[in-house]
Short mmCIF file of C-alpha atoms in Angstrom, two decimals:
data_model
loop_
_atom_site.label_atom_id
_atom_site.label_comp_id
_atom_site.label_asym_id
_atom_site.label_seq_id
_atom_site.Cartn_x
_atom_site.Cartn_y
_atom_site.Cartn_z
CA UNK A 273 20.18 12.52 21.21
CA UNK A 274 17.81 11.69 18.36
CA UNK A 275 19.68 9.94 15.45
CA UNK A 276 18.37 10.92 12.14
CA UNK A 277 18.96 8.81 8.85
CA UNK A 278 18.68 10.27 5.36
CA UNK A 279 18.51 8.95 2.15
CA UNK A 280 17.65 10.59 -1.23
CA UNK A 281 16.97 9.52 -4.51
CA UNK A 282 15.54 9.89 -7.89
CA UNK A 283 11.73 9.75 -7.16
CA UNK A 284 10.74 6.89 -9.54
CA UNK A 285 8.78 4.22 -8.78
CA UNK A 286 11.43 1.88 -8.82
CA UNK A 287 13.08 3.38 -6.24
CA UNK A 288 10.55 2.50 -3.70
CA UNK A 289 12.19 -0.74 -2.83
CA UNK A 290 14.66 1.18 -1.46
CA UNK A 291 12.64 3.63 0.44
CA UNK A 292 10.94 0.11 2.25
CA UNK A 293 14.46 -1.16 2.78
CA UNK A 294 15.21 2.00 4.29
CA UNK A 295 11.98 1.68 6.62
CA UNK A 296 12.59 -2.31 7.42
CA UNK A 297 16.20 -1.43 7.98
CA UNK A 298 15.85 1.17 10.60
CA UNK A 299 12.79 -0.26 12.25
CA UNK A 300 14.79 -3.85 12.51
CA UNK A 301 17.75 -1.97 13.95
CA UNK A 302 15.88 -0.84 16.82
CA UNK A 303 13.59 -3.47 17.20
CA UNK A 304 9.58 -3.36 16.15
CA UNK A 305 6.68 -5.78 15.80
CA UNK A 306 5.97 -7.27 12.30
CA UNK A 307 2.36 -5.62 12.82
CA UNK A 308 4.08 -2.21 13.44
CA UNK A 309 6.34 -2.97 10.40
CA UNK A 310 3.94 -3.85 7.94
CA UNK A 311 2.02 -0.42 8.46
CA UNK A 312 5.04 1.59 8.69
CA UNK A 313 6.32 0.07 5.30
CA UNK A 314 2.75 0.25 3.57
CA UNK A 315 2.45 3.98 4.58
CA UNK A 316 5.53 5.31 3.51
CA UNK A 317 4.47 2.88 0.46
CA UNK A 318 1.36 4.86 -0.32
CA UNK A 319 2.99 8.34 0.22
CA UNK A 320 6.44 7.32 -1.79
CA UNK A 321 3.99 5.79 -4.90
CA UNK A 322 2.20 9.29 -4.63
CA UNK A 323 5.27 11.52 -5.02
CA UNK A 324 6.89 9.61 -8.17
CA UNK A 325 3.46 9.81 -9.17
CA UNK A 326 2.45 13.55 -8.96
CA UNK A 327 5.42 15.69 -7.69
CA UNK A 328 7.41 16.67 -10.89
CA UNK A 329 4.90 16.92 -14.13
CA UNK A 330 8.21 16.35 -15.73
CA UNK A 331 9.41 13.36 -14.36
CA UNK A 332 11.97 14.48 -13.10
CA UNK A 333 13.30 14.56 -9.41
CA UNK A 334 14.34 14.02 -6.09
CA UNK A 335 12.85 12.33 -2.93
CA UNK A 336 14.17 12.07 0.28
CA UNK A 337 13.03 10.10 3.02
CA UNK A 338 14.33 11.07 6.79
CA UNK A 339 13.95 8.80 9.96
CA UNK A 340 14.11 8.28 13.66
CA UNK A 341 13.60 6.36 16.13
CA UNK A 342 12.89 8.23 19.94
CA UNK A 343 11.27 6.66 23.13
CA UNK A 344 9.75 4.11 21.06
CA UNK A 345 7.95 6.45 18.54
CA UNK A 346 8.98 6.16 14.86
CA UNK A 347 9.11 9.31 12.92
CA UNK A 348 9.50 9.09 9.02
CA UNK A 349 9.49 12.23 6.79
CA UNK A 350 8.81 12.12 3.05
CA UNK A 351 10.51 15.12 1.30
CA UNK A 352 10.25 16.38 -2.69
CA UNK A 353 10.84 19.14 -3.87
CA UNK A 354 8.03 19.22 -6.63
CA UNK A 355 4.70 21.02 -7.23
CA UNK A 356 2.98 22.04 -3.63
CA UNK A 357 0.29 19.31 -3.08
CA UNK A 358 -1.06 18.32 0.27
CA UNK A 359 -2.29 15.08 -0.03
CA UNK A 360 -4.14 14.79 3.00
CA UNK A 361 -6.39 17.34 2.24
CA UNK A 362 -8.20 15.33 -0.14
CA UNK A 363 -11.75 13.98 1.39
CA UNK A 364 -11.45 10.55 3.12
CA UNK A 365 -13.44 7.94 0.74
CA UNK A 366 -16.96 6.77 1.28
CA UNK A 367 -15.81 3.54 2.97
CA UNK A 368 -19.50 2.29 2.95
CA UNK A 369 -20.43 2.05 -0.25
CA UNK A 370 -20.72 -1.49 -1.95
CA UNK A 371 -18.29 -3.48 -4.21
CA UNK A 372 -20.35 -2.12 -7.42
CA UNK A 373 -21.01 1.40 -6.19
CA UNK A 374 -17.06 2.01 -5.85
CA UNK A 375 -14.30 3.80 -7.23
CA UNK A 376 -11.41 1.72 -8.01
CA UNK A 377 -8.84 4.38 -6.63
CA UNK A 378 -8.39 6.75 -3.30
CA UNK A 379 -7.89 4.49 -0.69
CA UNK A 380 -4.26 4.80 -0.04
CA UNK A 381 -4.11 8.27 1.78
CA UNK A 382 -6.90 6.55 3.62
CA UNK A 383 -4.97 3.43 3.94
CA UNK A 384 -2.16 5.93 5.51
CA UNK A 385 -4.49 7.58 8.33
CA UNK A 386 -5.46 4.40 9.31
CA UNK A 387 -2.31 2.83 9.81
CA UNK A 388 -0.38 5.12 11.77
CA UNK A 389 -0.51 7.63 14.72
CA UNK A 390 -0.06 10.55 13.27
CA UNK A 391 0.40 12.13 9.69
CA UNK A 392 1.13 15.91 8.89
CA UNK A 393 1.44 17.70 5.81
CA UNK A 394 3.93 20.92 5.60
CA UNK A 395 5.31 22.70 2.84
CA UNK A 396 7.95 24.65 3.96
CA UNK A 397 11.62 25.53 2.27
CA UNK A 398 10.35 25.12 -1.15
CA UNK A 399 9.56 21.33 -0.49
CA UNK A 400 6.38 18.91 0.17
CA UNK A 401 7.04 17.11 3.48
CA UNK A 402 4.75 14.72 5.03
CA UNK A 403 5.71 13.53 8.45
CA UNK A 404 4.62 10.38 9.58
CA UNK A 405 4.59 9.13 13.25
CA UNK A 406 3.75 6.08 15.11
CA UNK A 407 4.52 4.23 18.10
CA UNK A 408 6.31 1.22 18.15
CA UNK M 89 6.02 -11.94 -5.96
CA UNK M 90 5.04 -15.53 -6.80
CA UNK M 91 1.83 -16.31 -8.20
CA UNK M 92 0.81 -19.77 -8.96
CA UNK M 93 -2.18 -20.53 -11.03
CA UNK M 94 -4.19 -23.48 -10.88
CA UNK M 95 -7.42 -23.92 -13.21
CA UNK M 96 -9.80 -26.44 -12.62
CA UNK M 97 -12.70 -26.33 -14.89
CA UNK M 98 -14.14 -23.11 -14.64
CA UNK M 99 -12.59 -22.59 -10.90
CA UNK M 100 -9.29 -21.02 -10.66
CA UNK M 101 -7.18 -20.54 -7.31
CA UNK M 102 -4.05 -18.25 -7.64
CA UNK M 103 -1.34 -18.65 -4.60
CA UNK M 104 0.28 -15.48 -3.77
CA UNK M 105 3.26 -15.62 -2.16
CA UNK M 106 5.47 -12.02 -0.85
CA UNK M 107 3.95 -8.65 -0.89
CA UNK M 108 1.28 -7.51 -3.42
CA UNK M 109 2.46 -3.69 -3.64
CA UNK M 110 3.00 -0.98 -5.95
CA UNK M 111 5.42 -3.05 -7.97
CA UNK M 112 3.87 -6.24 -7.72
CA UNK M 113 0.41 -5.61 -8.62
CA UNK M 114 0.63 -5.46 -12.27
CA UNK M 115 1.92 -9.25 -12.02
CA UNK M 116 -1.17 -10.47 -10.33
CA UNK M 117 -2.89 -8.47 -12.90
CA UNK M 118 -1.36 -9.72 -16.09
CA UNK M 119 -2.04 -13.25 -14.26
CA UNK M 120 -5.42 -12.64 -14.06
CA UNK M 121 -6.16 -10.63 -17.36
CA UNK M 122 -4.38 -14.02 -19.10
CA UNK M 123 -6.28 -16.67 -16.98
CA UNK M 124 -9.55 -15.09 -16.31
CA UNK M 125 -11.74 -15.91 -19.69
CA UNK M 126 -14.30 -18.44 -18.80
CA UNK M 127 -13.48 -18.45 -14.87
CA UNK M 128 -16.70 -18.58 -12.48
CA UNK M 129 -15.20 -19.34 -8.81
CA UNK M 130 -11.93 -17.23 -8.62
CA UNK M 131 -10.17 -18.03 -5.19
CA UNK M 132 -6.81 -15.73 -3.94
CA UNK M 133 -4.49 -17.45 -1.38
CA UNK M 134 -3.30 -14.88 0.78
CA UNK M 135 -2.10 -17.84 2.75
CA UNK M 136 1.67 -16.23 1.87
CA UNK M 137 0.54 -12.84 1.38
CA UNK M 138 0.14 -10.73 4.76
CA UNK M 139 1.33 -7.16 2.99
CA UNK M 140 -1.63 -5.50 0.80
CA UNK M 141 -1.06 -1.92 -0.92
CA UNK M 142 -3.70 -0.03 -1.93
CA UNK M 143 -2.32 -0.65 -5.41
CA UNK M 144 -3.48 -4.50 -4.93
CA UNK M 145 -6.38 -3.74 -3.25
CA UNK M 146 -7.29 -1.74 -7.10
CA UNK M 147 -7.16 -4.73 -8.37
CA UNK M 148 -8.79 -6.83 -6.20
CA UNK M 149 -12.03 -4.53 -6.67
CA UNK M 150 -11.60 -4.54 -10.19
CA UNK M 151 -11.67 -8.01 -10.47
CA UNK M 152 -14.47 -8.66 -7.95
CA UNK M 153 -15.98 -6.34 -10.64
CA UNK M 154 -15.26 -7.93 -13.39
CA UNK M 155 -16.27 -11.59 -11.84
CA UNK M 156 -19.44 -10.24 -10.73
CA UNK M 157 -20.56 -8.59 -13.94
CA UNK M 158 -19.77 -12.38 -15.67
CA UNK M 159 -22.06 -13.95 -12.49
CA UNK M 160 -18.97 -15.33 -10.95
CA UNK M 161 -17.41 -15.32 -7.68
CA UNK M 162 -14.93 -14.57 -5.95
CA UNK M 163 -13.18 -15.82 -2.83
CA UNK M 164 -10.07 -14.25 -0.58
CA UNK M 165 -8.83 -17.41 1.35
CA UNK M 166 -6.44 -17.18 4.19
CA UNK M 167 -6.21 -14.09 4.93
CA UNK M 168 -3.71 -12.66 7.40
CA UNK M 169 -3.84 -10.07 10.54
CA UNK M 170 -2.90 -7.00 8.57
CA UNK M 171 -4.44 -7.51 5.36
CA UNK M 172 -7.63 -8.20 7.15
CA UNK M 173 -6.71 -4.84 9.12
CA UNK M 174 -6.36 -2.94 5.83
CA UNK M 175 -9.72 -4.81 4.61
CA UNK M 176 -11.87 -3.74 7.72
CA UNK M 177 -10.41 0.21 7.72
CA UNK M 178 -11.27 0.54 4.63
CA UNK M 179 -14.98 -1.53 4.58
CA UNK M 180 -13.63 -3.62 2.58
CA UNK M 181 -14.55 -6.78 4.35
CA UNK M 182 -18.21 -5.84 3.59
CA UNK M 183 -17.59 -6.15 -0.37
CA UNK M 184 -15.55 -9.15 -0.64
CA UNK M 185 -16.09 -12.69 0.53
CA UNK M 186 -13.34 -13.70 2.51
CA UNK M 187 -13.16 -17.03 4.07
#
């Protein structure tokens, strides 16, 4: 049976070295490559950084990260409760473009895409939950 | 993170060492805002940095930016496996000169 893991807290920024010691805790449990690792950590990074960033105008409120670990594949859902925002939806940067011609900003949804197997957006029960997946 | 600074003339090299996230950024970036005046050859050591956010990777563009507005350069030096990863998804590895 799949073992799930939960962990909520205030979403504020400095809570997000807990949400990575969540990630590198589960992911060393069971056994991963540092490659794998790195891009789980980084992903749930970018999506964390996003919710304390954007999900409550006021400031104020939860986040809750959930994960698993089944037949090899990691799965690692980002929960808040805040304003409905998919952040995937956004259009993917211009990756082309040179040094001078570029935004400073948008590349870590991108970032995200790139560095695992599979990302989903849902909003259901009142709450923003990203889902990420990716095989160890 | 660690960052070491070393100025030599108007070359600086700053060693990074742990992971240049969300939380760490705005060190490198004080670092640089203090050190930068007068710099023409800016080198980064990622020599002890293999973990790149998006959050450094801001600052890295703003300061190639900055260094090639002044006619300066700027160098990424030993760079790892999954920074260079996050550099080629996201084209970066065509904007900066990494050696």
């Amino acid at each position: 049976m799949k073992e799930e893991n939960v962990l909520r807290i205030p979403a504020k920024l400095e809570g997000m070295d807990v949400i990575l010691a969540f990630v590198s805790y589960l992911l060393d449990t069971h056994g991963c490559t540092p490659k794998a690792r790195t891009q789980l950590r980084m992903a749930v990074e970018e999506l964390y950084v996003n919710v304390t960033l954007y999900a409550y105008p006021s400031g104020e409120g939860w986040a809750e990260i959930r994960g698993s670990i089944e037949d090899g594949v990691a799965t690692f859902c980002l929960i808040d409760g805040g304003t409905p925002f998919d952040p995937l939806a956004k259009p993917d940067p211009d990756i082309l473009l040179s040094g001078e011609e570029r935004g400073i900003g948008g590349l870590g949804i991108y970032m995200v895409k790139s560095m695992v197997d599979e990302v989903e957006y849902a909003y259901r029960d009142g709450c923003n939950q990203l889902t990420l997946k990716k095989q160890l | 993170m660690k960052l070491t600074a070393e100025k030599n003339g108007t070359a600086l090299t700053v060693h990074l060492s742990g992971e240049l996230n969300t939380l760490t950024a705005p060190e490198l970036s004080t670092l640089l805002d203090k050190e930068l005046g007068g710099v023409q050859e800016l080198t980064l050591n990622f020599a002890e940095c293999d973990y790149v956010s998006s959050a450094g990777l801001r600052i890295l563009l703003a300061t190639f930016k900055k260094m090639k507005a002044s006619k300066g350069s700027m160098v990424l030096a030993n760079v790892g496996e999954n920074f260079m990863d996050v550099l080629s998804n996201t084209g970066l590895d065509a904007v900066f000169d990494i050696q």
